[in-house]
Tab-separated table of C-alpha atoms in Angstrom:
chain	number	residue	atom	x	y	z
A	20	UNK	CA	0.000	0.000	0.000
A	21	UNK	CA	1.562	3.162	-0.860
A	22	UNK	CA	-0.110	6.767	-0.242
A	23	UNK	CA	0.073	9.440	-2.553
A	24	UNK	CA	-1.234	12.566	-1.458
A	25	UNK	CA	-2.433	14.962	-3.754
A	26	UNK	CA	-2.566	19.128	-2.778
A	27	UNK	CA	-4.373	21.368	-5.235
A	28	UNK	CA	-4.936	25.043	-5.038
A	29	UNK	CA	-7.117	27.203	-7.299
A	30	UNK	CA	-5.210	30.260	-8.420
A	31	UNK	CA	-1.696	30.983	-8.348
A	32	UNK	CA	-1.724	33.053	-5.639
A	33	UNK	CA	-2.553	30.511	-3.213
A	34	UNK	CA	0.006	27.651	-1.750
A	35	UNK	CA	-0.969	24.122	-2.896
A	36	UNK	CA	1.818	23.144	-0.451
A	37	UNK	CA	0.299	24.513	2.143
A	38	UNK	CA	-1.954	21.718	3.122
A	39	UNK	CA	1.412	19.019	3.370
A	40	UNK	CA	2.819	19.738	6.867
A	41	UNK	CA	-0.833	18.908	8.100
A	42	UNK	CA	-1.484	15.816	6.231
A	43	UNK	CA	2.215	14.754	6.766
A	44	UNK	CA	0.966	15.304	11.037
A	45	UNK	CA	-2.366	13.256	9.974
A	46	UNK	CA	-0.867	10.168	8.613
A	47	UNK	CA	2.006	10.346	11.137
A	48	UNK	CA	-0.453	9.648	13.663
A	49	UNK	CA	-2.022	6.719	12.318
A	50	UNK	CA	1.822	4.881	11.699
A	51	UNK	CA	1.705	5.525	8.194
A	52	UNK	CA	4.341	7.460	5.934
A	53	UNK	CA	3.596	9.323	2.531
A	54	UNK	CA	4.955	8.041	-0.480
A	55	UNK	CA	4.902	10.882	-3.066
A	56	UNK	CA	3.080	14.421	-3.224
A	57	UNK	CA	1.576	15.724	-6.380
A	58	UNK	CA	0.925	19.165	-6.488
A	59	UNK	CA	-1.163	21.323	-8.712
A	60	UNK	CA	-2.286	24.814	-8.887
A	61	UNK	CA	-5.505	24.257	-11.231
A	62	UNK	CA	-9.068	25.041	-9.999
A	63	UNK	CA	-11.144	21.601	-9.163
A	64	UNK	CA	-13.845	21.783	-11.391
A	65	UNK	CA	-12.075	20.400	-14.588
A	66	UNK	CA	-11.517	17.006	-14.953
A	67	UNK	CA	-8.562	16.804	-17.057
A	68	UNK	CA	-5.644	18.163	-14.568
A	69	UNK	CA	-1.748	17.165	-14.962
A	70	UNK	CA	-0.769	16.252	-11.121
A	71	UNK	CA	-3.887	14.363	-10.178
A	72	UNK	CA	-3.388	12.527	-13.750
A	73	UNK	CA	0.007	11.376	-13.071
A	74	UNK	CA	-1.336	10.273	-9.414
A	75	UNK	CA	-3.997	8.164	-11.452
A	76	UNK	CA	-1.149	6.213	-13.733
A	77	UNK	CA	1.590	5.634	-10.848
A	78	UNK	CA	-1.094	4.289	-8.797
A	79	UNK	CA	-1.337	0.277	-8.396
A	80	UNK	CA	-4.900	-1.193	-6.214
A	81	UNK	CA	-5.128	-0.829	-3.029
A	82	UNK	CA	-3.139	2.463	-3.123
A	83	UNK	CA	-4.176	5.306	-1.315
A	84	UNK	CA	-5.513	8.961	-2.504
A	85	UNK	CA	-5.062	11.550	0.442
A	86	UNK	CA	-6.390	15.043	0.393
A	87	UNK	CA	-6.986	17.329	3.237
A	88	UNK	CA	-10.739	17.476	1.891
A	89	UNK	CA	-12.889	16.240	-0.868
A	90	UNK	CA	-12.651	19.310	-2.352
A	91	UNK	CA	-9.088	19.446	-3.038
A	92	UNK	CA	-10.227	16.496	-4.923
A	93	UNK	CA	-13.231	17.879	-6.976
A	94	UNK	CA	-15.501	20.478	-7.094
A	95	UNK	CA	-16.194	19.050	-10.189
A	96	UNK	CA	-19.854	18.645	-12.135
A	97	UNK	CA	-22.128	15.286	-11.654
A	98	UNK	CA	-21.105	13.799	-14.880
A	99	UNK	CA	-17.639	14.596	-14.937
A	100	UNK	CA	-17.504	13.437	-10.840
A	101	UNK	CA	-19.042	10.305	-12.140
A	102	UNK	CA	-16.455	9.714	-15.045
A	103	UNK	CA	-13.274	10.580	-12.040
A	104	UNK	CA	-14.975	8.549	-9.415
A	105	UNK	CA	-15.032	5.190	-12.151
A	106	UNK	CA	-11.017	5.670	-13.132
A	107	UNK	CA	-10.632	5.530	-9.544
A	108	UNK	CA	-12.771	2.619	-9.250
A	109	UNK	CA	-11.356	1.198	-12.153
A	110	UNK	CA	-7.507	1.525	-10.532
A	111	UNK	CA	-8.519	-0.099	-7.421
A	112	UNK	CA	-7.875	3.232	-5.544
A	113	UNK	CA	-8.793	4.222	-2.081
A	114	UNK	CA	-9.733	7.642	-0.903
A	115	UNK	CA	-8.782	8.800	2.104
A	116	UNK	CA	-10.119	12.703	3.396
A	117	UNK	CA	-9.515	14.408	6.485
A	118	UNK	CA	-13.039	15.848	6.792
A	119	UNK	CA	-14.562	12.203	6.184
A	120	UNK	CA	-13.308	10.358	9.545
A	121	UNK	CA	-14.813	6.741	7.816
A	122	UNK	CA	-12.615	7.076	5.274
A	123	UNK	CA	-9.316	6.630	7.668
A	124	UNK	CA	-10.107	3.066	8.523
A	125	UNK	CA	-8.100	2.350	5.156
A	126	UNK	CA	-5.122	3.631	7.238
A	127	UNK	CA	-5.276	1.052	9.615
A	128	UNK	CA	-4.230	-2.176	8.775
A	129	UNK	CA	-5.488	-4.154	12.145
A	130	UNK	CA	-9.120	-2.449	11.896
A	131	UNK	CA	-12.093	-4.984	12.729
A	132	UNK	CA	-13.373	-4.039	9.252
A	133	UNK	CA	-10.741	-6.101	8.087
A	134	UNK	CA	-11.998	-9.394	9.266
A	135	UNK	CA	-15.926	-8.561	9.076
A	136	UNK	CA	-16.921	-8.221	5.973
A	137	UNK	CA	-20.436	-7.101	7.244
A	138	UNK	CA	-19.173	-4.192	9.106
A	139	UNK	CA	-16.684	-3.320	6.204
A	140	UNK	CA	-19.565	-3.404	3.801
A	141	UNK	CA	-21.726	-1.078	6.583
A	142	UNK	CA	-18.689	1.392	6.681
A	143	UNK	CA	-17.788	1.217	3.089
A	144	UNK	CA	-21.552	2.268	2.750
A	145	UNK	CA	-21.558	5.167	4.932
A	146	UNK	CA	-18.002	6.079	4.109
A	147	UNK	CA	-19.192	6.133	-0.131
A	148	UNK	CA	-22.088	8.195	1.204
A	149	UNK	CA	-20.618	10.606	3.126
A	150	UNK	CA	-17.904	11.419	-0.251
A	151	UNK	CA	-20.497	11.643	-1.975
A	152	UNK	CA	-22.383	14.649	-0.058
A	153	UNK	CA	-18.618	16.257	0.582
A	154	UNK	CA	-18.092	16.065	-3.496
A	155	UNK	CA	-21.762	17.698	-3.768
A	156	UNK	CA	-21.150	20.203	-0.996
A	157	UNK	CA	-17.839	21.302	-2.664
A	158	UNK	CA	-19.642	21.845	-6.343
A	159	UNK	CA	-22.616	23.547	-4.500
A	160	UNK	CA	-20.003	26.267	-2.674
A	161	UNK	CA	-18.090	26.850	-5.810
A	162	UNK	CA	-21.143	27.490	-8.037
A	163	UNK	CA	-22.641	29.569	-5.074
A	164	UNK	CA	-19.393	31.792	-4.742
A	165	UNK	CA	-19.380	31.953	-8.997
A	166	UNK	CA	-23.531	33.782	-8.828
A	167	UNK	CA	-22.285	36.243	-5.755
A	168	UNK	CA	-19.272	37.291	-8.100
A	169	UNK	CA	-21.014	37.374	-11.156
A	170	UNK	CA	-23.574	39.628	-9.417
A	171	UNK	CA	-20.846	41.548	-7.775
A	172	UNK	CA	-19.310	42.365	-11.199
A	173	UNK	CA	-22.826	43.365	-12.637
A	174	UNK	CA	-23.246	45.802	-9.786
A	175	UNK	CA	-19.306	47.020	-10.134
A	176	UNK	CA	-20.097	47.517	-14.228
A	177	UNK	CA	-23.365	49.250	-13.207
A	178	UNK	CA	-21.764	51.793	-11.197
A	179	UNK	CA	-18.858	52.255	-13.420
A	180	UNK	CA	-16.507	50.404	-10.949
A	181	UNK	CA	-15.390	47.024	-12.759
A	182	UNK	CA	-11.803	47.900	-14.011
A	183	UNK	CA	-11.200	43.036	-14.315
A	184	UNK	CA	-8.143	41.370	-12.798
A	185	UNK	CA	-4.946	43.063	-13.715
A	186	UNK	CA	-2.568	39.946	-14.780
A	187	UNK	CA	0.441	39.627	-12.635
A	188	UNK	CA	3.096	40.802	-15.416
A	189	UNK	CA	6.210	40.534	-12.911
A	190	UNK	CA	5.550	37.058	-12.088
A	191	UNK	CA	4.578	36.925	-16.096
A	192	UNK	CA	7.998	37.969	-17.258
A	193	UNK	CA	9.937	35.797	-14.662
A	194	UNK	CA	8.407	33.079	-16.739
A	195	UNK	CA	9.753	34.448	-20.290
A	196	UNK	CA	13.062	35.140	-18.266
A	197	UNK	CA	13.694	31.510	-17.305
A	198	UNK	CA	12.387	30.021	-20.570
A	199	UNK	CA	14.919	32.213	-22.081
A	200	UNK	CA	17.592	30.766	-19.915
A	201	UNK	CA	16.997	27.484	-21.466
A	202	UNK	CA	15.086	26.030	-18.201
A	203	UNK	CA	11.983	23.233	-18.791
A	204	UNK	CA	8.290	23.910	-18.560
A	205	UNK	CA	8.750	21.786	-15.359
A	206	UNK	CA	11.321	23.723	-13.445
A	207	UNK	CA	9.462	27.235	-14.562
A	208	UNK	CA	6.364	25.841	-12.972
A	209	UNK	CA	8.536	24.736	-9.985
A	210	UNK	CA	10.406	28.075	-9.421
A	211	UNK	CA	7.395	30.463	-10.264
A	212	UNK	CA	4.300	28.396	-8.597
A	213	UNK	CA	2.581	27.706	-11.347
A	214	UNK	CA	1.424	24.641	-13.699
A	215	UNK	CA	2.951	23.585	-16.866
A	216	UNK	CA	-0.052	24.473	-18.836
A	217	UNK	CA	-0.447	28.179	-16.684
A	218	UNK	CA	2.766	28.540	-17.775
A	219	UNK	CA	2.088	27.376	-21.542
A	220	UNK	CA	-0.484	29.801	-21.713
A	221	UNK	CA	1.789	32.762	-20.432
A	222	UNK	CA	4.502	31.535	-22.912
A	223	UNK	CA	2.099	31.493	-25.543
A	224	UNK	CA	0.676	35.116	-24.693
């Protein structure tokens, strides 16, 4: 069993990292070491993301997928939830959350799950369940928070207030620097915070 955690952060102005010292603490705890990280700053609600599909290929069954909370994990739509939740199926993968408590019996490998397969099935049950309403919850927030901006911009264009997000240009050019210098799409995204295809797009711009 290895675990692979997997931090994600929206924009680039927040740490993806920031979540690793606490799941590092987590899984300390329950006698358990993490095997590899993967890191992404891409927002949750597309399907198709770099880090968490390189987590999907290394991963062999029975491996474990920890996040901090389902919605480092998705705040994806029903159908494309559906299509993430069967590759994970598919791989034999196990989820493990800090905000779902059932899911951390996967951590322990004397729990009393193990041996009864009615009270595994029970758990596995309310474990699936509670993922489930997490995964909805996170979708719900995020499309919540998308109306009260869109209606905050309305009122900001209505009053002759909305001036948009200025891009960050320094941060922009420190890209085109080290591409320049001959470094890889990888070790740009390393040194400025940003993903290979953030960066792609500022290369291209």
């Amino acid at each position: 069993m290895f675990i692979r955690a997997y931090l994600r952060a929206s924009t680039d102005e927040q740490n993806a990292d920031r979540a690793k010292t606490t799941l590092e603490q987590f899984i300390s705890e329950h006698g358990q070491r993490i095997a590899s990280y993967y890191t992404e700053n891409i927002s949750g609600t597309q399907l198709d993301r770099p880090e968490l599909n390189r987590l999907l290929t290394d991963t062999q069954a029975n491996d474990i997928l920890l996040v901090e909370q389902i919605d480092r994990l998705t705040r994806l739509n029903d159908h494309d939830w559906k299509q993430l939740k069967r590759m994970i199926e598919k791989k034999g993968i196990r989820i493990v959350s800090m905000d779902v408590p059932t899911s951390w019996q996967a951590l322990d490998n004397n729990a009393l799950t193990h041996n009864d397969p009615i009270i595994k099935a029970v758990l596995d049950a309310i474990n699936n369940m509670l993922i489930e309403l997490m995964a909805a919850m996170a979708r719900k927030d995020y499309e919540t928070r998308r109306e009260r901006q869109r209606q905050g911009i309305e009122t900001a264009k209505a009053n002759g207030k909305y001036k948009g997000k200025k891009p960050d240009t320094e941060r922009h050019q420190k890209v085109k620097s080290y591409r320049e210098k001959g470094l890889s799409l990888r070790e740009i995204a390393e040194a400025t915070g940003y993903s290979r295809s953030q960066v792609c797009r500022i290369l291209a711009g």
